[in-house]
Amino acid sequence: FRYVELVGLNEETKEMIVNDLDSVKGWAIQQPFDENDSYFEASGSDEALLLNILYDFCKYTIKATNQDVFVDSQARERAPYEGDLLVNSNTSYSIHSNYSLARHSNEWLIDNPTWPNDYTLFSIEMSYWDFMYTGNSDSIEKYFNALEKKLTTKVVYEDEKTGLIYVD
């Protein structure tokens, strides 16, 4: 977390906290992660070493950032975006066998789309990947109409320099 604000404390509790900061405990939202779900090790060259570093980095990133939905960054907006979900989910599919966070994140974004117009198509692609990895069509069936609408809705673009509005 970045900061904590404690509101409405009585003087006794404030003094206790000031004198013993360890008395304040927090909790984390994080999905279970099994380190043994995947393993990768290349050998024989500098390129192989680089692949090992990249794999470890990707695996740690998914483990460290798998909260209630996949987000763009733990340090910036900490909000879900379809483009970031595309990367995080496909990485997640490759390193562990719990696919529920990817599905939940995609379904949340179908219901709560973000502003980049081109990102709307990523929900369709992520629904496809969810089906390919899980073999479960429940999400596609539930969100079929919303996904279809993402393909047929007119998209409005405003050119910031000219103020002109374009409709595709």
C-alpha atoms as a printed R data frame, in Angstrom:
    type eleno elety resid chain resno       x       y       z
1   ATOM     1    CA   PHE     A     1   0.000   0.000   0.000
2   ATOM     2    CA   ARG     A     2   1.048   3.581  -0.396
3   ATOM     3    CA   TYR     A     3  -0.401   5.017   2.826
4   ATOM     4    CA   VAL     A     4  -2.898   4.354   5.557
5   ATOM     5    CA   GLU     A     5  -5.257   6.875   7.105
6   ATOM     6    CA   LEU     A     6  -6.774   6.040  10.459
7   ATOM     7    CA   VAL     A     7  -9.870   8.157  11.156
8   ATOM     8    CA   GLY     A     8 -11.949   8.541  14.295
9   ATOM     9    CA   LEU     A     9  -9.465   7.155  16.804
10  ATOM    10    CA   ASN     A    10  -9.716   8.108  20.450
11  ATOM    11    CA   GLU     A    11  -6.650   9.602  22.175
12  ATOM    12    CA   GLU     A    12  -5.725   6.344  23.931
13  ATOM    13    CA   THR     A    13  -5.647   4.417  20.639
14  ATOM    14    CA   LYS     A    14  -3.670   7.181  18.903
15  ATOM    15    CA   GLU     A    15  -1.062   7.093  21.663
16  ATOM    16    CA   MET     A    16  -0.856   3.296  21.512
17  ATOM    17    CA   ILE     A    17  -0.217   3.399  17.759
18  ATOM    18    CA   VAL     A    18   2.391   6.149  18.018
19  ATOM    19    CA   ASN     A    19   4.240   4.176  20.707
20  ATOM    20    CA   ASP     A    20   3.926   0.817  18.947
21  ATOM    21    CA   LEU     A    21   3.622   1.015  15.151
22  ATOM    22    CA   ASP     A    22   3.848  -2.787  14.978
23  ATOM    23    CA   SER     A    23   0.410  -2.941  16.609
24  ATOM    24    CA   VAL     A    24  -1.137  -1.831  13.306
25  ATOM    25    CA   LYS     A    25  -1.696  -4.857  11.088
26  ATOM    26    CA   GLY     A    26  -2.789  -4.974   7.467
27  ATOM    27    CA   TRP     A    27  -4.099  -7.620   5.122
28  ATOM    28    CA   ALA     A    28  -3.555  -8.304   1.452
29  ATOM    29    CA   ILE     A    29  -5.877  -9.343  -1.335
30  ATOM    30    CA   GLN     A    30  -4.029 -11.964  -3.330
31  ATOM    31    CA   GLN     A    31  -5.061 -15.055  -5.242
32  ATOM    32    CA   PRO     A    32  -3.482 -18.381  -4.244
33  ATOM    33    CA   PHE     A    33  -0.378 -19.105  -6.294
34  ATOM    34    CA   ASP     A    34   1.287 -22.501  -6.600
35  ATOM    35    CA   GLU     A    35   4.990 -22.142  -7.424
36  ATOM    36    CA   ASN     A    36   5.020 -25.750  -8.615
37  ATOM    37    CA   ASP     A    37   2.423 -25.269 -11.375
38  ATOM    38    CA   SER     A    38   5.155 -24.448 -13.876
39  ATOM    39    CA   TYR     A    39   8.878 -24.691 -14.345
40  ATOM    40    CA   PHE     A    40  11.212 -23.536 -17.078
41  ATOM    41    CA   GLU     A    41  14.970 -23.696 -17.460
42  ATOM    42    CA   ALA     A    42  17.001 -23.204 -20.597
43  ATOM    43    CA   SER     A    43  20.718 -23.873 -20.822
44  ATOM    44    CA   GLY     A    44  23.648 -23.630 -23.154
45  ATOM    45    CA   SER     A    45  23.992 -19.965 -24.084
46  ATOM    46    CA   ASP     A    46  23.667 -16.354 -23.021
47  ATOM    47    CA   GLU     A    47  20.291 -16.299 -24.761
48  ATOM    48    CA   ALA     A    48  19.179 -19.230 -22.608
49  ATOM    49    CA   LEU     A    49  20.194 -17.334 -19.487
50  ATOM    50    CA   LEU     A    50  18.156 -14.361 -20.684
51  ATOM    51    CA   LEU     A    51  15.135 -16.631 -21.243
52  ATOM    52    CA   ASN     A    52  15.461 -17.918 -17.665
53  ATOM    53    CA   ILE     A    53  15.566 -14.370 -16.298
54  ATOM    54    CA   LEU     A    54  12.552 -13.389 -18.405
55  ATOM    55    CA   TYR     A    55  10.568 -16.433 -17.285
56  ATOM    56    CA   ASP     A    56  11.348 -15.796 -13.605
57  ATOM    57    CA   PHE     A    57  10.425 -12.122 -13.996
58  ATOM    58    CA   CYS     A    58   7.081 -12.957 -15.633
59  ATOM    59    CA   LYS     A    59   6.254 -15.612 -13.057
60  ATOM    60    CA   TYR     A    60   7.052 -13.297 -10.151
61  ATOM    61    CA   THR     A    61   5.061 -10.447 -11.711
62  ATOM    62    CA   ILE     A    62   1.909 -12.572 -11.955
63  ATOM    63    CA   LYS     A    63   2.393 -13.890  -8.419
64  ATOM    64    CA   ALA     A    64   2.933 -10.401  -6.971
65  ATOM    65    CA   THR     A    65   0.104  -8.651  -8.822
66  ATOM    66    CA   ASN     A    66  -2.750 -11.167  -8.753
67  ATOM    67    CA   GLN     A    67  -5.215  -9.391  -6.518
68  ATOM    68    CA   ASP     A    68  -8.975  -9.063  -7.086
69  ATOM    69    CA   VAL     A    69  -8.500  -8.174 -10.795
70  ATOM    70    CA   PHE     A    70  -5.438  -7.873 -13.010
71  ATOM    71    CA   VAL     A    71  -4.369  -4.214 -13.020
72  ATOM    72    CA   ASP     A    72  -2.142  -2.065 -15.209
73  ATOM    73    CA   SER     A    73   0.445  -1.509 -12.476
74  ATOM    74    CA   GLN     A    74   0.810  -1.735  -8.730
75  ATOM    75    CA   ALA     A    75   2.549   1.650  -8.684
76  ATOM    76    CA   ARG     A    76   0.509   3.801 -11.078
77  ATOM    77    CA   GLU     A    77  -3.248   3.813 -11.554
78  ATOM    78    CA   ARG     A    78  -3.790   0.325 -10.157
79  ATOM    79    CA   ALA     A    79  -6.835  -0.040 -12.390
80  ATOM    80    CA   PRO     A    80  -7.798  -2.797 -14.822
81  ATOM    81    CA   TYR     A    81  -7.480  -2.140 -18.561
82  ATOM    82    CA   GLU     A    82  -8.255  -4.536 -21.389
83  ATOM    83    CA   GLY     A    83  -4.816  -4.097 -22.982
84  ATOM    84    CA   ASP     A    84  -3.001  -4.934 -19.765
85  ATOM    85    CA   LEU     A    85  -5.339  -7.859 -19.162
86  ATOM    86    CA   LEU     A    86  -4.376  -9.294 -22.538
87  ATOM    87    CA   VAL     A    87  -0.713  -9.394 -21.470
88  ATOM    88    CA   ASN     A    88  -1.265 -10.424 -17.838
89  ATOM    89    CA   SER     A    89  -3.783 -13.149 -18.624
90  ATOM    90    CA   ASN     A    90  -1.733 -14.771 -21.339
91  ATOM    91    CA   THR     A    91   1.304 -14.700 -19.068
92  ATOM    92    CA   SER     A    92  -0.781 -16.121 -16.244
93  ATOM    93    CA   TYR     A    93  -2.088 -18.951 -18.438
94  ATOM    94    CA   SER     A    94   1.522 -19.911 -19.135
95  ATOM    95    CA   ILE     A    95   2.752 -20.154 -15.564
96  ATOM    96    CA   HIS     A    96  -0.055 -21.515 -13.411
97  ATOM    97    CA   SER     A    97  -3.247 -23.492 -13.701
98  ATOM    98    CA   ASN     A    98  -5.689 -21.233 -11.825
99  ATOM    99    CA   TYR     A    99  -7.490 -19.340 -14.593
100 ATOM   100    CA   SER     A   100 -10.253 -17.783 -12.488
101 ATOM   101    CA   LEU     A   101  -8.572 -14.379 -12.048
102 ATOM   102    CA   ALA     A   102  -8.155 -13.916 -15.799
103 ATOM   103    CA   ARG     A   103 -11.807 -14.791 -16.397
104 ATOM   104    CA   HIS     A   104 -13.063 -12.595 -13.569
105 ATOM   105    CA   SER     A   105 -10.938  -9.658 -14.759
106 ATOM   106    CA   ASN     A   106 -12.240 -10.010 -18.303
107 ATOM   107    CA   GLU     A   107 -15.857 -10.239 -17.163
108 ATOM   108    CA   TRP     A   108 -15.384  -7.182 -14.948
109 ATOM   109    CA   LEU     A   109 -14.003  -5.226 -17.923
110 ATOM   110    CA   ILE     A   110 -16.868  -6.352 -20.173
111 ATOM   111    CA   ASP     A   111 -19.229  -4.773 -17.626
112 ATOM   112    CA   ASN     A   112 -16.919  -1.785 -16.949
113 ATOM   113    CA   PRO     A   113 -15.075  -0.949 -20.185
114 ATOM   114    CA   THR     A   114 -12.197   1.526 -20.163
115 ATOM   115    CA   TRP     A   115 -11.718   4.599 -22.328
116 ATOM   116    CA   PRO     A   116  -9.292   3.437 -25.032
117 ATOM   117    CA   ASN     A   117 -11.679   2.653 -27.913
118 ATOM   118    CA   ASP     A   118  -9.325   0.120 -29.452
119 ATOM   119    CA   TYR     A   119  -9.290  -1.851 -26.179
120 ATOM   120    CA   THR     A   120 -12.923  -2.913 -26.598
121 ATOM   121    CA   LEU     A   121 -11.868  -5.688 -28.970
122 ATOM   122    CA   PHE     A   122  -9.499  -7.176 -26.388
123 ATOM   123    CA   SER     A   123 -12.462  -8.419 -24.345
124 ATOM   124    CA   ILE     A   124 -13.428 -10.571 -27.305
125 ATOM   125    CA   GLU     A   125  -9.916 -11.928 -27.671
126 ATOM   126    CA   MET     A   126  -9.648 -12.604 -23.932
127 ATOM   127    CA   SER     A   127 -12.964 -14.469 -23.983
128 ATOM   128    CA   TYR     A   128 -11.535 -16.620 -26.765
129 ATOM   129    CA   TRP     A   129  -8.329 -17.311 -24.813
130 ATOM   130    CA   ASP     A   130 -10.323 -18.101 -21.681
131 ATOM   131    CA   PHE     A   131 -12.246 -20.727 -23.631
132 ATOM   132    CA   MET     A   132  -9.095 -22.120 -25.256
133 ATOM   133    CA   TYR     A   133  -7.316 -22.564 -21.900
134 ATOM   134    CA   THR     A   134 -10.285 -23.751 -19.843
135 ATOM   135    CA   GLY     A   135 -12.541 -25.459 -22.372
136 ATOM   136    CA   ASN     A   136 -15.403 -23.792 -20.482
137 ATOM   137    CA   SER     A   137 -17.866 -21.748 -22.553
138 ATOM   138    CA   ASP     A   138 -19.927 -20.362 -19.623
139 ATOM   139    CA   SER     A   139 -18.386 -16.899 -19.802
140 ATOM   140    CA   ILE     A   140 -18.815 -16.579 -23.575
141 ATOM   141    CA   GLU     A   141 -22.413 -17.731 -23.316
142 ATOM   142    CA   LYS     A   142 -23.185 -15.324 -20.476
143 ATOM   143    CA   TYR     A   143 -21.526 -12.319 -22.149
144 ATOM   144    CA   PHE     A   144 -22.235 -13.145 -25.796
145 ATOM   145    CA   ASN     A   145 -24.548 -10.163 -26.408
146 ATOM   146    CA   ALA     A   146 -22.144  -7.728 -24.742
147 ATOM   147    CA   LEU     A   147 -19.230  -9.122 -26.755
148 ATOM   148    CA   GLU     A   148 -21.220  -8.939 -29.988
149 ATOM   149    CA   LYS     A   149 -22.073  -5.324 -29.253
150 ATOM   150    CA   LYS     A   150 -18.354  -4.522 -28.961
151 ATOM   151    CA   LEU     A   151 -18.008  -5.568 -32.619
152 ATOM   152    CA   THR     A   152 -20.942  -3.553 -33.912
153 ATOM   153    CA   THR     A   153 -21.004  -0.346 -31.860
154 ATOM   154    CA   LYS     A   154 -20.053   2.874 -33.637
155 ATOM   155    CA   VAL     A   155 -16.846   4.304 -32.258
156 ATOM   156    CA   VAL     A   156 -16.475   8.064 -31.921
157 ATOM   157    CA   TYR     A   157 -13.046   9.691 -32.120
158 ATOM   158    CA   GLU     A   158 -12.321  13.337 -31.424
159 ATOM   159    CA   ASP     A   159  -9.203  14.888 -32.918
160 ATOM   160    CA   GLU     A   160  -7.766  17.030 -30.105
161 ATOM   161    CA   LYS     A   161  -5.906  19.323 -32.520
162 ATOM   162    CA   THR     A   162  -8.785  20.115 -34.880
163 ATOM   163    CA   GLY     A   163 -11.813  19.365 -32.708
164 ATOM   164    CA   LEU     A   164 -13.270  17.268 -35.537
165 ATOM   165    CA   ILE     A   165 -15.326  14.234 -34.587
166 ATOM   166    CA   TYR     A   166 -15.048  11.024 -36.597
167 ATOM   167    CA   VAL     A   167 -17.406   8.054 -36.468
168 ATOM   168    CA   ASP     A   168 -16.273   4.618 -37.609
